Amino acid sequence: MTSDNKNIPHNYSPGLEGIIAGISDIAEIDPDHDALSYRGYPAHVLAEHATYLEVAYLLLNGKLPNRAELDSFSNELTQERNLSQQFLAFLKHIPQGANGMTSLSMAISCLAILDLDTQKNDRSSNLSKAKRLIAQSPAVVAALYRIGHGQKLIKPTSHLSHAANFLYMMTGKEPDPEIAKSFQSTMILYAEHGFNASTFTALVTASTLSDMHSAVVSALGTLKGPLHGGANEGAIETLLSIGDIKNVEPWLKETLKRKEKVMGFGHRIYRKQDSRAPLQKQMVERISKRVGDTKLFPLACKLEEAMKREKNLFPNVDYFSSVLYYLIGLPIEVYTPIFAMSRMAGWAAHIIEQHSANVLIRPDCHYSGDKKMKFVPIDER
Ligand SMILES: CC(C)(COP(=O)(O)OP(=O)(O)OC[C@H]1O[C@@H](n2cnc3c(N)ncnc32)[C@H](O)[C@@H]1OP(=O)(O)O)[C@@H](O)C(=O)NCCC(=O)NCCS
């Protein structure tokens, strides 16, 4: 980009900040009140009182399910947790040490090849694919991790909830119910967030009338970045590298002097606090006591306090979720994939909404390069 700023149109907004790029019935972020709701229900209330599958149903269908509807939805998804041998054989070819998000993208592309409905974008096919993707993605994340570490695969179990079954597939042990509930709450808080970067990417792909799996693969590439979903891995790595509460102040001073960003802080839309963080913080405090950790939560609170004082910045959704995942023993490399499998319901709901009233998303840009150049043949340059 050259520096000719003279004729930049007045409606240009770097990073599309403040631009309304669509109309949606799915989530509302109210930055004036630091509030987030899914289909009109406060997200933090859903995170405390609903299950992940109730929320997925709500996001996909626009209403909370009654008992019979939830039972039928859960039964369908529980059956879809089983990954085919053909698919698992493919996963076994991914080299050890591959990045978790890159592997997940490849795995979703492979599911697209095996899904008979891949090329169909009508509402009913999209809903079926959404259910399969929501059910399959936790099984894929767990399988990729275990294959990548030379561990035997754990078959899904039908008597555990969507969230608890993921923890079981990761470890082979049935999780403590309180830990499973807190983990489920983080999944609900990750499930949807309007036109965030990965959802918007998915919509650009869907708007070309490409299919749901392709849109999800596009979203995965965007979520991987450290300014988006990658921040949860960055946040815990930061806390571990600080190591001790007494190192927080000198570490932060040096980091800010170098003008580096602190992962897990700040947000494009929220200005005073991320509406999802207070509940996450409460859960982390509770789980710290439960697992007997006395170090990480106070360290995280100290950095929170110092960031508020130095930069007036607050923790976002990725900060305390990363602490929770660490406390419950999840390996860091699956934190961003966990964000992805949680956001699957939100991505799918938006892709369905886009396909139901499609308009190609194709913005314009202001040209700032050279003009009226005279072509010189190659041998005369
Ligand atoms: C989320 C984020 C990309 C929002 O960015 P944005 O609205 O485009 O705001 P900017 O990146 O332009 O930041 C504005 C200012 O705040 C500072 N800032 C923002 N987030 C910061 C952070 N996490 N650490 C340190 N400084 C930060 C920027 O350096 C910039 O300062 P400057 O004006 O002196 O240059 C940004 O806060 C960030 O990079 N956070 C860390 C990554 C993260 O946690 N991402 C997950 C988001 S849910």
Coordinates of C-alpha atoms and ligand atoms in Angstrom, one line a residue:
M1 CA 0.0 0.0 0.0
T2 CA 1.5 3.4 -1.0
S3 CA 1.1 6.4 1.2
D4 CA -1.3 8.5 -1.0
N5 CA -4.0 9.1 1.6
K6 CA -5.5 12.2 -0.1
N7 CA -8.5 10.7 -1.8
I8 CA -9.4 8.0 0.7
P9 CA -13.2 7.8 0.8
H10 CA -14.7 9.1 4.1
N11 CA -16.6 5.8 4.7
Y12 CA -13.4 3.7 4.7
S13 CA -12.8 2.0 8.1
P14 CA -9.5 0.2 8.6
G15 CA -10.2 -3.4 9.7
L16 CA -13.9 -2.7 8.9
E17 CA -14.2 -1.4 12.5
G18 CA -17.7 -0.1 13.2
I19 CA -19.1 -1.3 9.8
I20 CA -22.4 -3.1 9.7
A21 CA -21.7 -5.9 7.2
G22 CA -25.0 -7.8 7.6
I23 CA -28.2 -8.5 9.4
S24 CA -28.6 -11.5 11.7
D25 CA -31.1 -13.0 14.1
I26 CA -28.4 -15.1 15.9
A27 CA -26.5 -13.1 18.5
E28 CA -26.5 -9.6 19.8
I29 CA -23.5 -8.0 21.3
D30 CA -24.4 -4.8 23.2
P31 CA -21.1 -3.0 23.9
D32 CA -22.9 -0.3 25.9
H33 CA -23.9 -2.8 28.5
D34 CA -21.1 -5.3 27.9
A35 CA -23.8 -7.9 27.2
L36 CA -24.0 -10.9 24.8
S37 CA -27.2 -12.8 24.0
Y38 CA -27.9 -15.8 21.7
R39 CA -31.4 -15.5 20.1
G40 CA -32.3 -13.1 22.8
Y41 CA -31.1 -15.2 25.8
P42 CA -28.2 -13.9 27.9
A43 CA -25.2 -16.1 27.0
H44 CA -24.0 -16.2 30.6
V45 CA -27.4 -17.5 31.8
L46 CA -27.3 -20.2 29.1
A47 CA -23.7 -21.0 30.2
E48 CA -24.8 -21.6 33.7
H49 CA -28.2 -23.3 33.2
A50 CA -28.3 -25.0 29.8
T51 CA -26.3 -27.8 28.2
Y52 CA -24.2 -27.3 25.1
L53 CA -26.6 -29.2 23.0
E54 CA -29.6 -27.1 24.1
V55 CA -27.6 -24.0 23.1
A56 CA -26.6 -25.6 19.7
Y57 CA -30.3 -26.4 19.1
L58 CA -31.2 -22.8 20.0
L59 CA -28.6 -21.4 17.6
L60 CA -29.6 -23.7 14.7
N61 CA -33.4 -23.6 15.1
G62 CA -34.0 -20.2 16.7
K63 CA -35.8 -21.5 19.8
L64 CA -35.0 -23.5 22.9
P65 CA -35.9 -27.2 22.6
N66 CA -38.6 -28.8 24.7
R67 CA -37.6 -32.1 26.4
A68 CA -38.7 -34.3 23.5
E69 CA -37.0 -32.1 20.9
L70 CA -33.8 -32.1 23.0
D71 CA -33.9 -35.9 23.5
S72 CA -34.3 -36.5 19.7
F73 CA -31.5 -33.9 18.9
S74 CA -29.2 -35.4 21.5
N75 CA -29.8 -39.0 20.2
E76 CA -29.0 -38.0 16.7
L77 CA -25.8 -36.2 17.7
T78 CA -24.7 -39.0 20.0
Q79 CA -24.9 -41.5 17.1
E80 CA -22.9 -39.1 14.9
R81 CA -20.0 -39.1 17.4
N82 CA -18.7 -42.4 16.0
L83 CA -16.1 -41.7 13.4
S84 CA -15.8 -44.1 10.5
Q85 CA -12.8 -46.4 10.1
Q86 CA -12.2 -45.0 6.7
F87 CA -11.9 -41.5 8.2
L88 CA -9.8 -42.6 11.1
A89 CA -7.4 -44.3 8.7
F90 CA -6.9 -40.9 7.0
L91 CA -6.2 -39.2 10.3
K92 CA -3.4 -41.7 11.0
H93 CA -1.5 -40.3 8.0
I94 CA -1.2 -36.8 9.5
P95 CA 2.4 -36.6 10.7
Q96 CA 3.1 -36.3 14.5
G97 CA 3.8 -32.7 15.6
A98 CA 1.4 -31.2 13.0
N99 CA -0.4 -28.0 14.2
G100 CA -3.7 -28.9 15.8
M101 CA -5.7 -26.3 13.8
T102 CA -4.1 -27.2 10.5
S103 CA -4.8 -30.9 11.2
L104 CA -8.4 -30.0 12.1
S105 CA -8.9 -28.2 8.8
M106 CA -7.6 -31.2 6.9
A107 CA -9.9 -33.5 8.9
I108 CA -12.9 -31.3 8.2
S109 CA -12.0 -31.4 4.5
C110 CA -11.9 -35.1 4.7
L111 CA -15.3 -35.3 6.4
A112 CA -16.6 -33.2 3.4
I113 CA -15.3 -35.8 1.0
L114 CA -17.1 -38.5 2.9
D115 CA -20.4 -36.6 3.6
L116 CA -23.0 -37.4 1.0
D117 CA -24.7 -34.0 1.4
T118 CA -21.6 -31.9 1.1
Q119 CA -22.6 -30.1 -2.1
K120 CA -26.3 -29.4 -1.1
N121 CA -27.0 -26.0 0.5
D122 CA -30.8 -26.3 1.1
R123 CA -31.9 -25.8 4.7
S124 CA -32.6 -29.4 5.5
S125 CA -29.2 -30.7 4.1
N126 CA -27.5 -27.8 5.9
L127 CA -29.1 -28.7 9.2
S128 CA -28.1 -32.4 8.8
K129 CA -24.5 -31.4 8.1
A130 CA -24.5 -28.9 11.0
K131 CA -25.5 -31.7 13.4
R132 CA -22.8 -34.0 12.0
L133 CA -20.1 -31.3 12.3
I134 CA -21.1 -30.4 15.8
A135 CA -21.1 -34.1 16.9
Q136 CA -18.0 -35.1 15.0
S137 CA -15.7 -32.2 15.7
P138 CA -15.0 -33.0 19.4
A139 CA -14.3 -36.6 18.4
V140 CA -12.0 -35.4 15.7
V141 CA -10.1 -33.1 18.1
A142 CA -9.6 -35.9 20.6
A143 CA -8.6 -38.4 17.9
L144 CA -6.1 -36.0 16.4
Y145 CA -4.5 -35.4 19.8
R146 CA -4.3 -39.1 20.7
I147 CA -3.0 -40.2 17.3
G148 CA -0.5 -37.3 17.3
H149 CA 0.9 -38.6 20.6
G150 CA 0.9 -42.3 19.7
Q151 CA -2.0 -43.1 22.1
K152 CA -4.8 -45.6 21.6
L153 CA -8.1 -44.0 20.4
I154 CA -10.9 -43.9 23.0
K155 CA -14.4 -44.7 21.6
P156 CA -17.1 -42.2 22.4
T157 CA -19.6 -43.1 25.1
S158 CA -23.3 -42.4 24.7
H159 CA -24.1 -41.9 28.4
L160 CA -22.0 -38.8 28.8
S161 CA -23.0 -35.2 27.7
H162 CA -21.5 -33.7 24.6
A163 CA -18.9 -31.8 26.7
A164 CA -18.1 -34.6 29.2
N165 CA -17.7 -37.1 26.4
F166 CA -15.0 -34.9 24.8
L167 CA -13.1 -34.9 28.1
Y168 CA -13.5 -38.7 28.3
M169 CA -12.3 -39.2 24.7
M170 CA -9.2 -37.1 25.5
T171 CA -8.2 -39.0 28.7
G172 CA -10.1 -42.3 28.8
K173 CA -11.4 -41.3 32.3
E174 CA -15.0 -40.1 33.1
P175 CA -14.6 -36.5 34.2
D176 CA -15.5 -35.1 37.6
P177 CA -19.1 -33.7 37.1
E178 CA -18.2 -30.2 38.3
I179 CA -15.2 -30.0 36.0
A180 CA -17.3 -31.2 33.1
K181 CA -19.9 -28.6 33.9
S182 CA -17.4 -25.8 33.9
F183 CA -15.8 -27.0 30.7
Q184 CA -19.3 -27.1 29.1
S185 CA -19.9 -23.5 30.2
T186 CA -16.7 -22.4 28.4
M187 CA -18.0 -24.2 25.3
I188 CA -21.3 -22.4 25.5
L189 CA -19.5 -19.0 26.0
Y190 CA -17.4 -19.8 22.9
A191 CA -20.4 -21.1 20.8
E192 CA -21.3 -17.8 19.1
H193 CA -20.2 -14.2 18.8
G194 CA -21.8 -12.4 15.9
F195 CA -19.6 -11.3 13.0
N196 CA -16.3 -12.1 14.6
A197 CA -13.4 -12.7 12.1
S198 CA -13.8 -16.5 11.7
T199 CA -17.6 -16.3 11.3
F200 CA -17.3 -13.5 8.8
T201 CA -14.7 -15.6 6.8
A202 CA -17.2 -18.5 6.8
L203 CA -19.9 -16.1 5.5
V204 CA -17.7 -14.8 2.7
T205 CA -17.1 -18.5 1.6
A206 CA -20.8 -19.4 2.0
S207 CA -21.9 -16.3 0.1
T208 CA -20.3 -17.7 -3.1
L209 CA -22.7 -20.6 -2.6
S210 CA -19.9 -22.8 -1.6
D211 CA -20.8 -25.5 0.9
M212 CA -20.9 -25.6 4.7
H213 CA -17.7 -27.7 5.1
S214 CA -15.7 -25.4 2.9
A215 CA -17.0 -22.4 4.9
V216 CA -16.0 -24.1 8.2
V217 CA -12.5 -24.8 6.8
S218 CA -12.2 -21.1 5.9
A219 CA -13.3 -20.2 9.4
L220 CA -10.7 -22.6 10.9
G221 CA -7.9 -20.9 9.1
T222 CA -9.0 -17.5 10.5
L223 CA -9.7 -18.8 14.1
K224 CA -6.1 -20.2 14.2
G225 CA -4.5 -16.7 14.3
P226 CA -3.2 -15.3 17.6
L227 CA -5.4 -12.2 17.4
H228 CA -8.5 -14.5 17.4
G229 CA -8.8 -18.1 18.7
G230 CA -5.1 -18.6 18.9
A231 CA -5.1 -16.2 21.8
N232 CA -6.2 -18.9 24.3
E233 CA -2.9 -20.9 23.8
G234 CA -1.0 -17.6 23.8
A235 CA -2.6 -16.5 27.1
I236 CA -1.7 -19.7 29.0
E237 CA 1.9 -19.7 27.6
T238 CA 2.2 -16.1 28.8
L239 CA 1.1 -17.0 32.3
L240 CA 3.4 -20.0 32.4
S241 CA 6.4 -18.0 31.2
I242 CA 5.7 -15.3 33.9
G243 CA 5.8 -18.2 36.3
D244 CA 5.4 -16.4 39.6
I245 CA 3.2 -13.6 40.9
K246 CA 6.3 -11.6 41.8
N247 CA 7.4 -11.5 38.2
V248 CA 4.1 -10.0 36.9
E249 CA 5.0 -6.3 37.2
P250 CA 8.6 -6.5 35.7
W251 CA 7.4 -8.8 33.0
L252 CA 4.6 -6.5 32.0
K253 CA 6.8 -3.4 32.1
E254 CA 9.2 -5.0 29.7
T255 CA 6.5 -6.4 27.4
L256 CA 4.7 -3.0 27.1
K257 CA 8.0 -1.2 26.6
R258 CA 8.6 -3.5 23.6
K259 CA 5.0 -2.6 22.5
E260 CA 4.0 -6.2 22.4
K261 CA 0.4 -7.4 22.9
V262 CA -0.6 -9.5 25.9
M263 CA -2.6 -12.4 24.6
G264 CA -6.1 -12.8 26.2
F265 CA -6.6 -9.0 26.7
G266 CA -8.6 -6.4 24.7
H267 CA -11.5 -6.7 22.3
R268 CA -12.6 -4.9 19.1
I269 CA -16.2 -4.4 20.3
Y270 CA -16.3 -4.5 24.1
R271 CA -14.8 -1.5 25.6
K272 CA -15.2 -2.0 29.4
Q273 CA -15.3 -5.7 29.8
D274 CA -15.8 -8.9 27.8
S275 CA -19.3 -10.0 28.9
R276 CA -18.1 -13.7 29.0
A277 CA -15.1 -13.1 31.3
P278 CA -16.8 -12.6 34.7
L279 CA -18.4 -16.0 34.8
Q280 CA -15.3 -17.7 33.5
K281 CA -13.3 -16.0 36.3
Q282 CA -15.7 -17.3 38.9
M283 CA -15.5 -20.8 37.5
V284 CA -11.7 -20.7 37.5
E285 CA -11.7 -19.7 41.1
R286 CA -14.0 -22.6 42.0
I287 CA -12.0 -25.2 40.0
S288 CA -8.7 -24.0 41.4
K289 CA -9.9 -24.9 44.8
R290 CA -11.3 -28.2 43.6
V291 CA -8.0 -29.3 42.0
G292 CA -5.9 -27.8 44.8
D293 CA -4.0 -25.2 42.8
T294 CA -3.0 -22.1 44.7
K295 CA -0.7 -20.5 42.2
L296 CA -2.2 -20.0 38.7
F297 CA -5.5 -18.2 39.6
P298 CA -3.8 -15.5 41.8
L299 CA -1.1 -15.1 39.1
A300 CA -3.8 -14.6 36.5
C301 CA -5.7 -12.1 38.7
K302 CA -2.5 -10.1 39.3
L303 CA -1.9 -9.8 35.5
E304 CA -5.5 -8.8 35.1
E305 CA -5.1 -6.1 37.7
A306 CA -1.8 -4.8 36.2
M307 CA -3.2 -4.7 32.6
K308 CA -6.2 -2.7 33.9
R309 CA -4.0 -0.2 35.6
E310 CA -1.3 0.1 32.8
K311 CA -3.5 -0.2 29.7
N312 CA -7.1 0.0 30.9
L313 CA -7.5 -3.4 29.1
F314 CA -9.6 -6.3 30.4
P315 CA -9.5 -10.1 29.9
N316 CA -11.4 -11.4 26.9
V317 CA -13.0 -14.8 26.5
D318 CA -9.6 -16.5 25.8
Y319 CA -8.0 -15.5 29.1
F320 CA -9.7 -17.4 31.9
S321 CA -10.8 -20.2 29.6
S322 CA -7.1 -21.0 29.0
V323 CA -6.5 -21.0 32.8
L324 CA -9.4 -23.4 33.3
Y325 CA -8.2 -25.8 30.6
Y326 CA -4.8 -25.8 32.2
L327 CA -6.1 -26.5 35.6
I328 CA -8.2 -29.4 34.4
G329 CA -5.2 -30.9 32.7
L330 CA -5.9 -30.3 29.0
P331 CA -2.8 -30.1 26.8
I332 CA -2.3 -26.6 25.5
E333 CA -2.2 -27.6 21.8
V334 CA -5.9 -28.5 21.9
Y335 CA -7.1 -25.1 23.4
T336 CA -7.7 -23.4 20.0
P337 CA -9.3 -26.6 18.5
I338 CA -11.6 -26.6 21.6
F339 CA -12.6 -23.1 20.7
A340 CA -13.3 -24.3 17.1
M341 CA -15.4 -27.3 18.1
S342 CA -17.4 -25.0 20.4
R343 CA -17.9 -22.3 17.8
M344 CA -19.1 -25.0 15.3
A345 CA -22.7 -24.3 16.3
G346 CA -22.4 -20.6 15.8
W347 CA -20.6 -21.0 12.4
A348 CA -23.2 -23.5 11.2
A349 CA -26.1 -21.2 12.3
H350 CA -24.6 -18.3 10.4
I351 CA -23.9 -20.3 7.3
I352 CA -27.5 -21.5 7.3
E353 CA -28.7 -17.9 7.7
Q354 CA -26.5 -16.8 4.8
H355 CA -27.7 -19.5 2.5
S356 CA -31.3 -18.8 3.3
A357 CA -31.1 -15.2 1.9
N358 CA -27.8 -15.2 0.0
V359 CA -26.1 -12.1 -1.3
L360 CA -22.5 -12.4 -2.5
I361 CA -20.1 -10.7 0.0
R362 CA -17.7 -8.7 -2.1
P363 CA -16.4 -5.3 -0.7
D364 CA -14.4 -2.8 -2.7
C365 CA -11.1 -1.3 -1.9
H366 CA -9.6 2.2 -2.5
Y367 CA -6.8 1.9 -5.1
S368 CA -3.6 3.7 -3.8
G369 CA -1.0 2.4 -6.2
D370 CA 0.7 3.9 -9.3
K371 CA -1.5 5.1 -12.2
K372 CA -1.0 5.6 -15.9
M373 CA 2.2 3.6 -16.1
K374 CA 3.7 3.1 -19.6
F375 CA 4.5 -0.5 -20.4
V376 CA 8.2 -1.1 -21.2
P377 CA 9.0 -4.4 -22.9
I378 CA 11.1 -6.8 -20.7
D379 CA 14.4 -6.4 -22.5
E380 CA 14.2 -2.6 -22.2
R381 CA 13.6 -2.5 -18.4
Ligands
LIG1 C1 -8.5 -8.3 20.2 C2 -7.7 -7.2 19.5 C3 -7.1 -7.7 18.2 C4 -8.6 -6.0 19.3 O1 -7.9 -5.1 18.5 P1 -8.3 -3.7 18.0 O2 -9.7 -3.3 18.3 O3 -8.0 -3.8 16.5 O4 -7.4 -2.8 18.7 P2 -5.8 -2.6 18.4 O5 -5.1 -3.8 18.2 O6 -5.7 -1.5 17.3 O7 -5.4 -1.9 19.8 C5 -5.7 -0.6 20.2 C6 -4.6 -0.2 21.2 O8 -4.6 -1.0 22.3 C7 -3.4 -1.7 22.4 N1 -3.8 -3.1 22.8 C8 -4.9 -3.8 22.4 N2 -4.9 -5.0 22.9 C9 -3.7 -5.1 23.6 C10 -3.2 -6.2 24.3 N3 -3.8 -7.4 24.3 N4 -2.0 -6.0 24.9 C11 -1.4 -4.8 24.8 N5 -1.9 -3.7 24.1 C12 -3.0 -3.9 23.5 C13 -2.8 -1.7 21.1 O9 -1.4 -1.9 21.1 C14 -3.2 -0.3 20.6 O10 -2.4 0.6 21.2 P3 -1.8 1.9 20.5 O11 -3.1 2.6 20.1 O12 -1.0 2.6 21.5 O13 -1.1 1.4 19.3 C15 -6.5 -6.7 20.4 O14 -7.1 -6.3 21.7 C16 -5.5 -7.8 20.6 O15 -4.6 -8.0 19.8 N6 -5.6 -8.6 21.8 C17 -4.7 -9.7 22.0 C18 -5.1 -10.9 21.2 C19 -6.3 -11.5 21.8 O16 -6.4 -11.8 23.0 N7 -7.3 -11.9 20.9 C20 -8.5 -12.5 21.3 C21 -9.7 -11.6 21.1 S1 -11.2 -12.3 21.7

